[in-house]
Amino acid sequence: MSATVRAPGRLARAWDSDLAWSFRHSPVAVVSAAVVLACFIGAFGCNWLAPHDPFDLASLSLSNSFLPPVPLSGSSWSFVLGTDDQGRGVLSAIMYGTRISLIVGFAAIVLALGIGITLGLVAGYFGGITDAILMRTADVQLSFPSLLIALLVDGIVRALLPRGAQNALELYVLIFAIGIARWPQFARTVRGSTLVERGREYVMAARVIGIGPARIMASHILPNVLGPVLVLATINLGLAILDEATLSFLGLGLPPTQPSLGTLISNGNNFLYSGDWWITVFPGIVLAGMVLAINLLGDWLRDALNPRLR
Amino acid sequence: MIAQLASRLLQAIPVLLVVGFLSFAIFTYVGDPVSIMLGQNATPAMRIAMRHALGLDQPFLVQYWRFMARAIHFNFGLSYRLALPVSQLLLQRLPATTELVMTSAVLALAVGLPLGVYTGIRPNGFVSRSIMAGSLVGVSLPTFLLGILLILFFSVLLGWLPSFGRGHVVDFAHWSTGFLTVSGLRSLILPSITLGLFQMTLIMRLVRTEMLEVLRSDYIKFARARGLAPRVIYFGHALRNTLVPVITIVGLQIGGLIGFSIVTETVFQWPGMGLLLVQSIQNADIPVMSAYLLLIAVVFVVINLIVDILYYVVDPRLRVGR
Amino acid sequence: MSAAMRAPAGEHAALLEVRDLRVEFPTRRGVLRALDGVGFTIARGEVLGVVGESGAGKSLTGAAIIGLLEPPGRIAGGEIRLDGTRIDNLPQRAMRQVRGKRIGAIFQDPLTTLNPLLSIGRQLIETIRTHLPLSEGEARERAIRWLEEVGIPAARQRIDAYPHEFSGGMRQRVVIALALCAEPELVVADEPTTALDVSIQAQIIALLKRLAAEHGTAVMLVTHDMGVIAETCDRVAVMYAGRIAEIGPVREVVKHPSHPYTVGLMGSIPALDRKVARLTQIDGAMPRLSAIPSGCAFNPRCPKAMAVCREAKPELRPAGATLAACHLYGAAHV
């Protein structure tokens, strides 16, 4: 009984919170969230929503290849955005490709978050030589563009893998390479906040009564650094998706049998000169639109969590 | 100032040693140079002889030391893929990348700085708002997609500009330049826009933010109170004060330009070091990757030094001991 | 006195004439009136002190006169005349020829008013050349003379030094040189000593007073330091909540204040030559702009408040040797 009374109360409170208020009053944030949501639904519902299954070789027909998008002449309503060289529907390929792009982006950010938060907490909490070594490493890595780091890590891991296993493991290699390339920013942010929080009285008090460092970090310090980390993670998600697309475009990412948005664009690029622009342009629009929406959401989140910046 | 620069140089040494170590580790442990050089059919005796000839049986630190000593003489061995000295391959490609990166940097500054000043002076004007909205798209558009779209529009549809290569180049000793021929310059247009647009929007947004900040300062108010002309206030007083953070970012962004030149060079088949790197990674050509890493580290250290020197030029507060 | 205050525009008796000045800030919650009918004059060569608590509108009055109100602040009414000509509605370009050339300005904090990246010589020379038809070399000589005049030692050697190479007091001397180098007729000095060490304050005020006297420059000296006013000024205006409470010759305002607020203000100043049992203080605080009481803004704190004080805004009227905006003086209330 009391639970049923409390539940709407909690919802109402969430609706009334500052964050929700600022969201409802920012048209940019609402539109961006809608775009991101649409990408998610299209990507993760692709098994049911996509008009065709681009991986079902039996359903592919070369006679359907290079169909232009509707409403150009020769187009077919069954392939609204046209087809590629193998007769796959561009729309379906985009939906499956978006799913892979999102999976890689999210997984890479989760990896970067895990490494970054752990090392940042450790560096900030223990200080001294641990801090010096970790932060110098982060500095050195930050002085290189993260794309270059991801590229080199990807290249090295591929060289280490046996030839036959490369394609099968490429998804994990990509996630690893992009995640590794993006940890230092998280570590720096977390370390900075940890240094501040560590000096606070409640942390001192927790130490005095004998709570171990791991619990202090997890239950006292971590909640206080989550705001900036969340903002950073949102903006880095967009960048990680771009990293994946770029690596795949360079031919260093996912193979054509497992196409991400970047692979699709790269594949379409081969047919650009013959005028079959739709194979490249539509995945490109989806990629750019999705990343733009994520970036705008990140910007909004930063402003909403930091009233001073307004 | 000399002492401070010297200390910055000293700080760079550990960075180079660490990167050198990584580069060495990749070179030695990732590639297995023996099997690649001898092929799969070599006898164990041949392998041992080869290991000895390459110094791979030496203690770890000795190998590291030898690697760095060779690196200082720009000797990185042979490319697995092309069987040519790595140093020669990189030097051949250096001019193409340098010219592309420099052109993009100049373009990004020449357009980004004035736009940033303009949008900072009139933050609420219609033109400023349009420019800012457009810049958001510029930030979100991936480099390779921009390149593809430019090719589609200006090469495929309009046929105005070449879509790949450097055009005709003129050789001076070891340097081949595309600056001196019409086709060379035409070939440079699309790649440099592709590479420079992102940094341009970044510089513009940064200059705008800094301008807004500086224009609120007391010394700008005092300059107005002295009746100075707006042109003097904006360019003589305000812009100069925005330059320190701008120099930092531009320095960092030249690093970013070199990183993204890899993408641009692939899109436009531009015969530079980035294209070489991508081809090397695709073929597990470890010596080239390792040498590229070290070379880029040296370039970044040099850029950071130049940034430091520029600080001293711009900000008199840093010139201690006058 | 009161005749001079009400001089018609044609007579040019005053160098600066501010009449019924109203400054407003539009905000989301409505328009805030920060200055409400401020009026006073400054004669040639005269030093007018403007005192009041923070937020009384002293600095705002100065900013309105030099035409540098921070947006969204704007002049909503009244007029400002310099030598008989209106300057509150001049176009930007024309106003630039007034600023620096005819009205100089000195700001509060010398650490932030000088551009850190330009040598003091460059800042002086560009100001001089903006307003006077001099060559670079002539402007430089003039800059050196001004640095000497404001008491910078070894001016010829130090002209190419940067602001950070000077102490705070020295920097304020440079700021004074910058304000005076085009020989303006009026200088608006906004709390010129507040940010300085106490030991330096007297020197800077003495310097400002001497230079103004030597060059015949009129000064509007904004400060909250009655000691500075008493030493420096010919007349003083006391401001409260965006209005002038009392204005008159310094000696009269200090010795025989008429407005109850001025009385309280004078009571709160320790005097070295008198033995006072205890300093008086005014109860309460000045109202915020969003909550100014009707009638006389001072009425909630006024020990002599009457019914009329809550209803009608008092105008400035003769009260002894000064003018005071208080219903105690004159019988003209409804």
XYZ file of C-alpha atoms in Angstrom, chain A residues 136 140 142-145 147-148 151-152 154-160 163 239 242-243 245-246 249-252 261-262 265-266 269 272-275 277 280-281 283-285 287-288 291-293 295-296 299, chain B residues 11 14-15 18-19 26 29-30 136-137 139-145 148-149 151-152 155-156 163-164 205 252 255-256 258-260 262-263 266-267 277-278 281-284 286 289 292-293 296-297 300 304:
100
model
C 53.000 10.788 -15.969
C 52.454 11.037 -22.107
C 47.352 12.394 -23.647
C 50.003 14.196 -25.663
C 49.198 11.842 -28.544
C 45.884 11.965 -30.403
C 42.993 7.983 -32.655
C 46.703 7.378 -33.180
C 45.417 2.759 -34.344
C 48.750 1.563 -32.990
C 44.933 -2.141 -32.866
C 47.880 -2.784 -35.185
C 50.008 -4.358 -32.460
C 47.261 -6.627 -31.152
C 46.438 -7.750 -34.679
C 50.087 -8.561 -35.310
C 50.154 -10.623 -32.115
C 46.194 -14.898 -38.764
C 34.165 10.242 -29.967
C 33.811 8.063 -34.419
C 37.063 6.262 -33.553
C 34.043 4.295 -37.674
C 37.399 5.804 -38.588
C 37.010 3.043 -42.670
C 40.805 2.704 -42.729
C 40.316 -1.041 -43.153
C 41.664 -1.662 -39.658
C 28.674 2.249 -39.982
C 32.330 2.947 -40.732
C 30.858 4.054 -45.541
C 34.213 2.593 -46.499
C 33.357 4.806 -50.989
C 31.360 6.846 -55.272
C 32.990 7.518 -58.621
C 30.360 5.557 -60.492
C 27.740 7.863 -58.989
C 26.389 7.913 -53.739
C 28.033 6.006 -48.621
C 25.948 9.050 -47.900
C 25.280 5.646 -43.384
C 27.337 8.852 -43.194
C 24.287 10.956 -42.339
C 26.731 8.415 -38.157
C 27.138 12.200 -38.140
C 27.299 11.654 -32.940
C 26.045 15.240 -33.158
C 23.054 14.332 -30.991
C 27.625 15.621 -28.365
C 24.721 18.018 -27.849
C 27.007 19.691 -23.738
C 61.660 16.926 -19.078
C 61.990 10.686 -20.086
C 59.037 10.956 -22.462
C 59.422 5.774 -22.557
C 58.139 6.074 -26.107
C 56.943 -3.438 -30.423
C 58.595 -8.700 -29.438
C 55.614 -8.187 -31.682
C 28.792 22.125 -34.073
C 28.207 20.171 -37.255
C 32.842 19.070 -34.721
C 30.574 16.059 -35.183
C 31.379 15.292 -38.810
C 34.084 12.634 -38.915
C 37.125 13.557 -40.983
C 36.803 10.698 -43.428
C 33.133 11.421 -44.082
C 34.177 11.658 -48.963
C 31.463 14.300 -49.195
C 35.099 14.360 -53.175
C 31.514 13.508 -54.072
C 35.272 15.920 -57.852
C 32.523 13.524 -58.870
C 40.182 13.678 -55.740
C 43.447 11.831 -55.118
C 35.145 28.209 -30.470
C 48.209 20.373 -29.257
C 49.563 16.878 -32.970
C 45.923 16.161 -33.732
C 49.308 14.741 -37.687
C 47.101 12.037 -36.174
C 44.188 12.763 -38.486
C 46.443 9.386 -41.438
C 42.715 9.433 -42.231
C 43.836 7.424 -46.844
C 40.721 9.140 -48.197
C 51.388 3.732 -41.600
C 47.922 2.443 -42.495
C 49.429 -1.796 -39.978
C 47.296 -3.701 -42.476
C 50.354 -5.812 -43.307
C 51.837 -6.062 -39.797
C 56.315 -3.725 -37.478
C 55.060 1.221 -37.037
C 56.610 6.098 -36.963
C 55.776 6.083 -33.259
C 55.900 11.312 -34.027
C 57.073 11.519 -30.412
C 55.463 16.376 -30.590
C 55.771 21.592 -27.346
